[in-house]
Amino acid sequence: MSGNRPSPRVRVIPAKVRTDRNALNPDGKKKRVAAYARISTNEESQAGSYELQVAHYTDFIQNNPSWELVKVYADYGISGTSTKKRLQFQQLIQDCVDGKIDYIITKSISRFARNTLDCLRHIRELKNLKIGIFFEKENIDTLDAKSELFLTILSSMAQEESRSISENTKWGVQKRFQRGIAHIPTTYFLGYDTDEDGNLIINEAEADIIRRIYREFLDGKGTVTIAKGLMRDGILTARGNKTWTSDSVYKIITNEKFAGHALLQKSITVDFLTHKRIRNDGSERQYFIRDHHPAIISDEDWNAAQQEMKRRSKMLRDPEGKYAQVYSNTSYFSNAFYCGECGSPVVRRRLTSERNGEKFLYTAWQCRVKIHPKKFDFKCSGRHVWEEALEREFMDLIYDLKENREKVIAETHETIAEYDLSDKEKHRLADLEEKLESINERLVELTDKTGSSVSGAYEATIRHLYYEQEMLQTELDELNNKQQESQHFATQLNKLLMYLDELEERTENQPFRDDIFKQTVHRGIIYRNYDVTIEFKCGIARKVSATRVKEEK
């Protein structure tokens, strides 16, 4: 009876842990075996290891009578955290997919891949093709049924090792930054070479290109115009290319290294596996080294260029969202005038008029909202102003300023005084610089005493110092920006006075000086009654009446 049936005795038959990698293929042919080797550095000291691995696998495979050597695939000087740049590795995988390989031999999991996902993905892909991988160091065969768990654990350990190496390397780089030690390659750095001691030295031929770019920018040219001029004159980029772009010119103008300073850690690695780098937008610390190397551009010209860049940026982007425009510089009045009725940019027009029964063309400037009312959700009643009237009134104004030179100086000094630092602020500026220098020295001292794994005793102190440094630096930057504004006004006053001094005597119809306009005027505002306010870069403003026919004073 079933109720009295003895319980069945079950004998467990263990799974085979061995594979047939040392045997011939089922069809009697030799196994086609490939090897993969990788050395992750280009240093000469590693060259021997690379050659030994290649020789080892060649002998190892050829000495097995059941194996046939396909190839030793070897990547030299390539990081193992990603397989994207390992060309020989990619070729190995492709040859497996193409049915050219039956087995792969490699030294260890870390040599094969330090990325867990990449490692397991390729192992499973090859396993589906019935292609095994034998890792010598770990003694693991991927066709073994028990290999999956071990592979997952060991691959994770290899990935963690890569993360640790990445963190240690990053810490070492930041420590050098704190000491003021910066490595600036000059292979593709226009204007500089490196001497035998690794110091930056000026390449005068290339430095002239840098000076030209700054000079033309401060003369009013846009980055697009500057780039076209460089290409027209056959000047090559740092990489030897004939093509200059607006962006490449912009990067030169905003690169502090041409003023002799160095801002370090502008970009950061966000993933140690993919090595993806992004712009450091403040998420990690940066390090600024003043007077790090010889300057091509003076601090005065550098600051003037940054102020001009800010001016153009503000000019192109209305904070109220009414307009957006492109810096064109096609005319000396381009991007210079705005409507006094609605605040929108004023643009150039060619219009037709009639005089004594004959039609003629003339140039005028008018609010673009008035010209294209259907493109905007608001209306404007601004009128157009003749270009020749603007030219005439500006030149009359310039001669008036020349005749009232002392008043111009006095007004500008009042503006400078508003922006200049008070005695208390100057004292605070010096105090902040001294405190920041002390904090920097303390941080260097603490990091010298600690390893990459900072001990608990020092960690809290370092964090506190970084926090204090951040607060003081913010206050210092605000004071420096205010001081630069006042210095900018003083520089622009000197430039205006230079032009006033070189003017010849006033004549009935003096020619328009577009160079004076570009160099001295910040912007103009045109009102419906033809009044025009001219704002100068030195901080003063004057109003003129730009009617078609000159009004008698």
mmCIF file of N, CA, C and O in Angstrom, residues 41-96:
data_model
loop_
_atom_site.group_PDB
_atom_site.id
_atom_site.type_symbol
_atom_site.label_atom_id
_atom_site.label_comp_id
_atom_site.label_asym_id
_atom_site.label_seq_id
_atom_site.Cartn_x
_atom_site.Cartn_y
_atom_site.Cartn_z
ATOM 1 N N THR A 41 49.635 51.332 -18.864
ATOM 2 C CA THR A 41 50.452 52.547 -18.839
ATOM 3 C C THR A 41 51.445 52.520 -19.967
ATOM 4 O O THR A 41 51.841 51.464 -20.448
ATOM 5 N N ASN A 42 51.837 53.693 -20.421
ATOM 6 C CA ASN A 42 52.806 53.811 -21.500
ATOM 7 C C ASN A 42 54.248 53.903 -21.011
ATOM 8 O O ASN A 42 55.166 54.112 -21.795
ATOM 9 N N GLU A 43 54.444 53.770 -19.694
ATOM 10 C CA GLU A 43 55.796 53.932 -19.160
ATOM 11 C C GLU A 43 56.716 52.825 -19.677
ATOM 12 O O GLU A 43 56.306 51.673 -19.856
ATOM 13 N N GLU A 44 57.970 53.196 -19.890
ATOM 14 C CA GLU A 44 58.931 52.239 -20.424
ATOM 15 C C GLU A 44 59.110 51.037 -19.494
ATOM 16 O O GLU A 44 59.381 49.919 -19.927
ATOM 17 N N SER A 45 58.934 51.278 -18.189
ATOM 18 C CA SER A 45 59.118 50.194 -17.225
ATOM 19 C C SER A 45 58.092 49.084 -17.406
ATOM 20 O O SER A 45 58.298 47.957 -16.952
ATOM 21 N N GLN A 46 56.986 49.376 -18.081
ATOM 22 C CA GLN A 46 55.950 48.382 -18.289
ATOM 23 C C GLN A 46 56.103 47.649 -19.619
ATOM 24 O O GLN A 46 55.390 46.690 -19.887
ATOM 25 N N ALA A 47 57.019 48.119 -20.457
ATOM 26 C CA ALA A 47 57.182 47.510 -21.776
ATOM 27 C C ALA A 47 57.566 46.040 -21.660
ATOM 28 O O ALA A 47 57.093 45.185 -22.420
ATOM 29 N N GLY A 48 58.414 45.709 -20.676
ATOM 30 C CA GLY A 48 58.833 44.320 -20.498
ATOM 31 C C GLY A 48 57.668 43.426 -20.127
ATOM 32 O O GLY A 48 57.551 42.292 -20.619
ATOM 33 N N SER A 49 56.778 43.911 -19.240
ATOM 34 C CA SER A 49 55.609 43.131 -18.843
ATOM 35 C C SER A 49 54.722 42.841 -20.044
ATOM 36 O O SER A 49 54.188 41.740 -20.197
ATOM 37 N N TYR A 50 54.562 43.819 -20.882
ATOM 38 C CA TYR A 50 53.742 43.678 -22.091
ATOM 39 C C TYR A 50 54.315 42.579 -22.997
ATOM 40 O O TYR A 50 53.607 41.663 -23.426
ATOM 41 N N GLU A 51 55.596 42.645 -23.260
ATOM 42 C CA GLU A 51 56.239 41.664 -24.149
ATOM 43 C C GLU A 51 56.218 40.268 -23.536
ATOM 44 O O GLU A 51 56.025 39.264 -24.237
ATOM 45 N N LEU A 52 56.389 40.199 -22.198
ATOM 46 C CA LEU A 52 56.366 38.902 -21.529
ATOM 47 C C LEU A 52 54.997 38.239 -21.633
ATOM 48 O O LEU A 52 54.898 37.020 -21.833
ATOM 49 N N GLN A 53 53.931 39.051 -21.495
ATOM 50 C CA GLN A 53 52.582 38.497 -21.588
ATOM 51 C C GLN A 53 52.326 37.929 -22.975
ATOM 52 O O GLN A 53 51.780 36.826 -23.124
ATOM 53 N N VAL A 54 52.731 38.663 -24.006
ATOM 54 C CA VAL A 54 52.528 38.200 -25.379
ATOM 55 C C VAL A 54 53.295 36.897 -25.615
ATOM 56 O O VAL A 54 52.762 35.925 -26.174
ATOM 57 N N ALA A 55 54.569 36.860 -25.157
ATOM 58 C CA ALA A 55 55.389 35.652 -25.349
ATOM 59 C C ALA A 55 54.821 34.478 -24.557
ATOM 60 O O ALA A 55 54.788 33.330 -25.038
ATOM 61 N N HIS A 56 54.363 34.737 -23.334
ATOM 62 C CA HIS A 56 53.819 33.685 -22.479
ATOM 63 C C HIS A 56 52.622 33.004 -23.130
ATOM 64 O O HIS A 56 52.546 31.764 -23.193
ATOM 65 N N TYR A 57 51.677 33.800 -23.612
ATOM 66 C CA TYR A 57 50.465 33.210 -24.183
ATOM 67 C C TYR A 57 50.731 32.516 -25.515
ATOM 68 O O TYR A 57 50.085 31.520 -25.839
ATOM 69 N N THR A 58 51.676 33.045 -26.258
ATOM 70 C CA THR A 58 52.030 32.382 -27.523
ATOM 71 C C THR A 58 52.551 30.969 -27.253
ATOM 72 O O THR A 58 52.111 29.993 -27.873
ATOM 73 N N ASP A 59 53.471 30.848 -26.294
ATOM 74 C CA ASP A 59 54.028 29.535 -25.940
ATOM 75 C C ASP A 59 52.973 28.646 -25.279
ATOM 76 O O ASP A 59 52.864 27.449 -25.572
ATOM 77 N N PHE A 60 52.196 29.240 -24.376
ATOM 78 C CA PHE A 60 51.198 28.486 -23.611
ATOM 79 C C PHE A 60 50.177 27.814 -24.526
ATOM 80 O O PHE A 60 49.804 26.648 -24.336
ATOM 81 N N ILE A 61 49.725 28.519 -25.522
ATOM 82 C CA ILE A 61 48.704 27.977 -26.432
ATOM 83 C C ILE A 61 49.325 26.997 -27.425
ATOM 84 O O ILE A 61 48.785 25.919 -27.682
ATOM 85 N N GLN A 62 50.487 27.352 -27.959
ATOM 86 C CA GLN A 62 51.120 26.493 -28.955
ATOM 87 C C GLN A 62 51.587 25.159 -28.370
ATOM 88 O O GLN A 62 51.675 24.151 -29.081
ATOM 89 N N ASN A 63 51.852 25.121 -27.052
ATOM 90 C CA ASN A 63 52.323 23.891 -26.406
ATOM 91 C C ASN A 63 51.193 22.918 -26.062
ATOM 92 O O ASN A 63 51.463 21.797 -25.601
ATOM 93 N N ASN A 64 49.953 23.322 -26.224
ATOM 94 C CA ASN A 64 48.820 22.432 -25.971
ATOM 95 C C ASN A 64 48.427 21.770 -27.285
ATOM 96 O O ASN A 64 48.014 22.432 -28.231
ATOM 97 N N PRO A 65 48.551 20.441 -27.393
ATOM 98 C CA PRO A 65 48.278 19.753 -28.660
ATOM 99 C C PRO A 65 46.821 19.851 -29.118
ATOM 100 O O PRO A 65 46.531 19.624 -30.297
ATOM 101 N N SER A 66 45.920 20.209 -28.195
ATOM 102 C CA SER A 66 44.506 20.309 -28.558
ATOM 103 C C SER A 66 44.112 21.725 -28.983
ATOM 104 O O SER A 66 42.957 21.965 -29.333
ATOM 105 N N TRP A 67 45.081 22.613 -28.900
ATOM 106 C CA TRP A 67 44.767 24.019 -29.203
ATOM 107 C C TRP A 67 45.485 24.488 -30.453
ATOM 108 O O TRP A 67 46.578 24.009 -30.793
ATOM 109 N N GLU A 68 44.855 25.470 -31.062
ATOM 110 C CA GLU A 68 45.445 26.137 -32.220
ATOM 111 C C GLU A 68 45.427 27.645 -31.950
ATOM 112 O O GLU A 68 44.376 28.209 -31.630
ATOM 113 N N LEU A 69 46.596 28.287 -32.011
ATOM 114 C CA LEU A 69 46.680 29.724 -31.720
ATOM 115 C C LEU A 69 46.028 30.542 -32.826
ATOM 116 O O LEU A 69 46.368 30.419 -34.003
ATOM 117 N N VAL A 70 45.067 31.353 -32.433
ATOM 118 C CA VAL A 70 44.451 32.289 -33.384
ATOM 119 C C VAL A 70 45.277 33.577 -33.425
ATOM 120 O O VAL A 70 45.788 33.973 -34.468
ATOM 121 N N LYS A 71 45.427 34.180 -32.248
ATOM 122 C CA LYS A 71 46.151 35.452 -32.181
ATOM 123 C C LYS A 71 46.256 35.867 -30.725
ATOM 124 O O LYS A 71 45.421 35.505 -29.894
ATOM 125 N N VAL A 72 47.297 36.604 -30.401
ATOM 126 C CA VAL A 72 47.394 37.246 -29.089
ATOM 127 C C VAL A 72 46.954 38.701 -29.279
ATOM 128 O O VAL A 72 47.649 39.494 -29.911
ATOM 129 N N TYR A 73 45.789 39.026 -28.771
ATOM 130 C CA TYR A 73 45.257 40.391 -28.866
ATOM 131 C C TYR A 73 45.811 41.188 -27.692
ATOM 132 O O TYR A 73 45.680 40.757 -26.531
ATOM 133 N N ALA A 74 46.419 42.314 -27.973
ATOM 134 C CA ALA A 74 47.078 43.060 -26.893
ATOM 135 C C ALA A 74 46.868 44.560 -27.058
ATOM 136 O O ALA A 74 47.131 45.115 -28.122
ATOM 137 N N ASP A 75 46.359 45.199 -25.999
ATOM 138 C CA ASP A 75 46.229 46.661 -25.943
ATOM 139 C C ASP A 75 47.322 47.186 -25.043
ATOM 140 O O ASP A 75 47.514 46.700 -23.920
ATOM 141 N N TYR A 76 48.009 48.209 -25.521
ATOM 142 C CA TYR A 76 49.163 48.747 -24.804
ATOM 143 C C TYR A 76 48.926 50.208 -24.461
ATOM 144 O O TYR A 76 48.644 51.036 -25.333
ATOM 145 N N GLY A 77 49.011 50.548 -23.177
ATOM 146 C CA GLY A 77 48.864 51.943 -22.749
ATOM 147 C C GLY A 77 47.426 52.405 -22.715
ATOM 148 O O GLY A 77 47.131 53.569 -22.886
ATOM 149 N N ILE A 78 46.475 51.470 -22.508
ATOM 150 C CA ILE A 78 45.067 51.813 -22.487
ATOM 151 C C ILE A 78 44.478 51.464 -21.137
ATOM 152 O O ILE A 78 44.728 50.398 -20.585
ATOM 153 N N SER A 79 43.627 52.364 -20.606
ATOM 154 C CA SER A 79 42.988 52.115 -19.319
ATOM 155 C C SER A 79 41.984 50.973 -19.432
ATOM 156 O O SER A 79 41.367 50.775 -20.476
ATOM 157 N N GLY A 80 41.809 50.256 -18.333
ATOM 158 C CA GLY A 80 40.902 49.117 -18.346
ATOM 159 C C GLY A 80 39.495 49.427 -17.892
ATOM 160 O O GLY A 80 38.636 48.559 -17.917
ATOM 161 N N THR A 81 39.208 50.662 -17.449
ATOM 162 C CA THR A 81 37.886 50.951 -16.910
ATOM 163 C C THR A 81 36.809 51.006 -17.978
ATOM 164 O O THR A 81 35.640 50.905 -17.690
ATOM 165 N N SER A 82 37.182 51.183 -19.215
ATOM 166 C CA SER A 82 36.213 51.190 -20.305
ATOM 167 C C SER A 82 36.797 50.444 -21.488
ATOM 168 O O SER A 82 37.991 50.509 -21.760
ATOM 169 N N THR A 83 35.921 49.736 -22.209
ATOM 170 C CA THR A 83 36.378 48.963 -23.364
ATOM 171 C C THR A 83 36.290 49.741 -24.662
ATOM 172 O O THR A 83 36.712 49.258 -25.702
ATOM 173 N N LYS A 84 35.748 50.973 -24.619
ATOM 174 C CA LYS A 84 35.505 51.722 -25.852
ATOM 175 C C LYS A 84 36.774 52.031 -26.626
ATOM 176 O O LYS A 84 36.791 52.010 -27.852
ATOM 177 N N LYS A 85 37.854 52.357 -25.928
ATOM 178 C CA LYS A 85 39.089 52.762 -26.602
ATOM 179 C C LYS A 85 40.066 51.612 -26.785
ATOM 180 O O LYS A 85 41.148 51.800 -27.316
ATOM 181 N N ARG A 86 39.680 50.402 -26.322
ATOM 182 C CA ARG A 86 40.578 49.253 -26.470
ATOM 183 C C ARG A 86 40.279 48.582 -27.810
ATOM 184 O O ARG A 86 39.417 47.698 -27.916
ATOM 185 N N LEU A 87 41.009 48.981 -28.835
ATOM 186 C CA LEU A 87 40.721 48.526 -30.193
ATOM 187 C C LEU A 87 40.942 47.028 -30.352
ATOM 188 O O LEU A 87 40.158 46.339 -31.019
ATOM 189 N N GLN A 88 42.028 46.500 -29.761
ATOM 190 C CA GLN A 88 42.307 45.074 -29.870
ATOM 191 C C GLN A 88 41.249 44.253 -29.133
ATOM 192 O O GLN A 88 40.852 43.174 -29.582
ATOM 193 N N PHE A 89 40.764 44.764 -28.014
ATOM 194 C CA PHE A 89 39.699 44.079 -27.277
ATOM 195 C C PHE A 89 38.436 44.018 -28.132
ATOM 196 O O PHE A 89 37.778 42.963 -28.211
ATOM 197 N N GLN A 90 38.098 45.133 -28.760
ATOM 198 C CA GLN A 90 36.914 45.162 -29.614
ATOM 199 C C GLN A 90 37.058 44.198 -30.787
ATOM 200 O O GLN A 90 36.092 43.534 -31.189
ATOM 201 N N GLN A 91 38.281 44.123 -31.330
ATOM 202 C CA GLN A 91 38.515 43.211 -32.442
ATOM 203 C C GLN A 91 38.379 41.750 -31.985
ATOM 204 O O GLN A 91 37.849 40.894 -32.711
ATOM 205 N N LEU A 92 38.841 41.456 -30.769
ATOM 206 C CA LEU A 92 38.704 40.124 -30.193
ATOM 207 C C LEU A 92 37.237 39.713 -30.115
ATOM 208 O O LEU A 92 36.850 38.611 -30.516
ATOM 209 N N ILE A 93 36.397 40.610 -29.579
ATOM 210 C CA ILE A 93 34.969 40.313 -29.443
ATOM 211 C C ILE A 93 34.332 40.104 -30.820
ATOM 212 O O ILE A 93 33.531 39.185 -31.021
ATOM 213 N N GLN A 94 34.702 40.957 -31.774
ATOM 214 C CA GLN A 94 34.138 40.831 -33.115
ATOM 215 C C GLN A 94 34.533 39.504 -33.772
ATOM 216 O O GLN A 94 33.715 38.848 -34.425
ATOM 217 N N ASP A 95 35.791 39.089 -33.590
ATOM 218 C CA ASP A 95 36.243 37.817 -34.159
ATOM 219 C C ASP A 95 35.509 36.635 -33.524
ATOM 220 O O ASP A 95 35.252 35.617 -34.187
ATOM 221 N N CYS A 96 35.162 36.771 -32.243
ATOM 222 C CA CYS A 96 34.371 35.731 -31.589
ATOM 223 C C CYS A 96 32.978 35.662 -32.205
ATOM 224 O O CYS A 96 32.449 34.573 -32.476
#
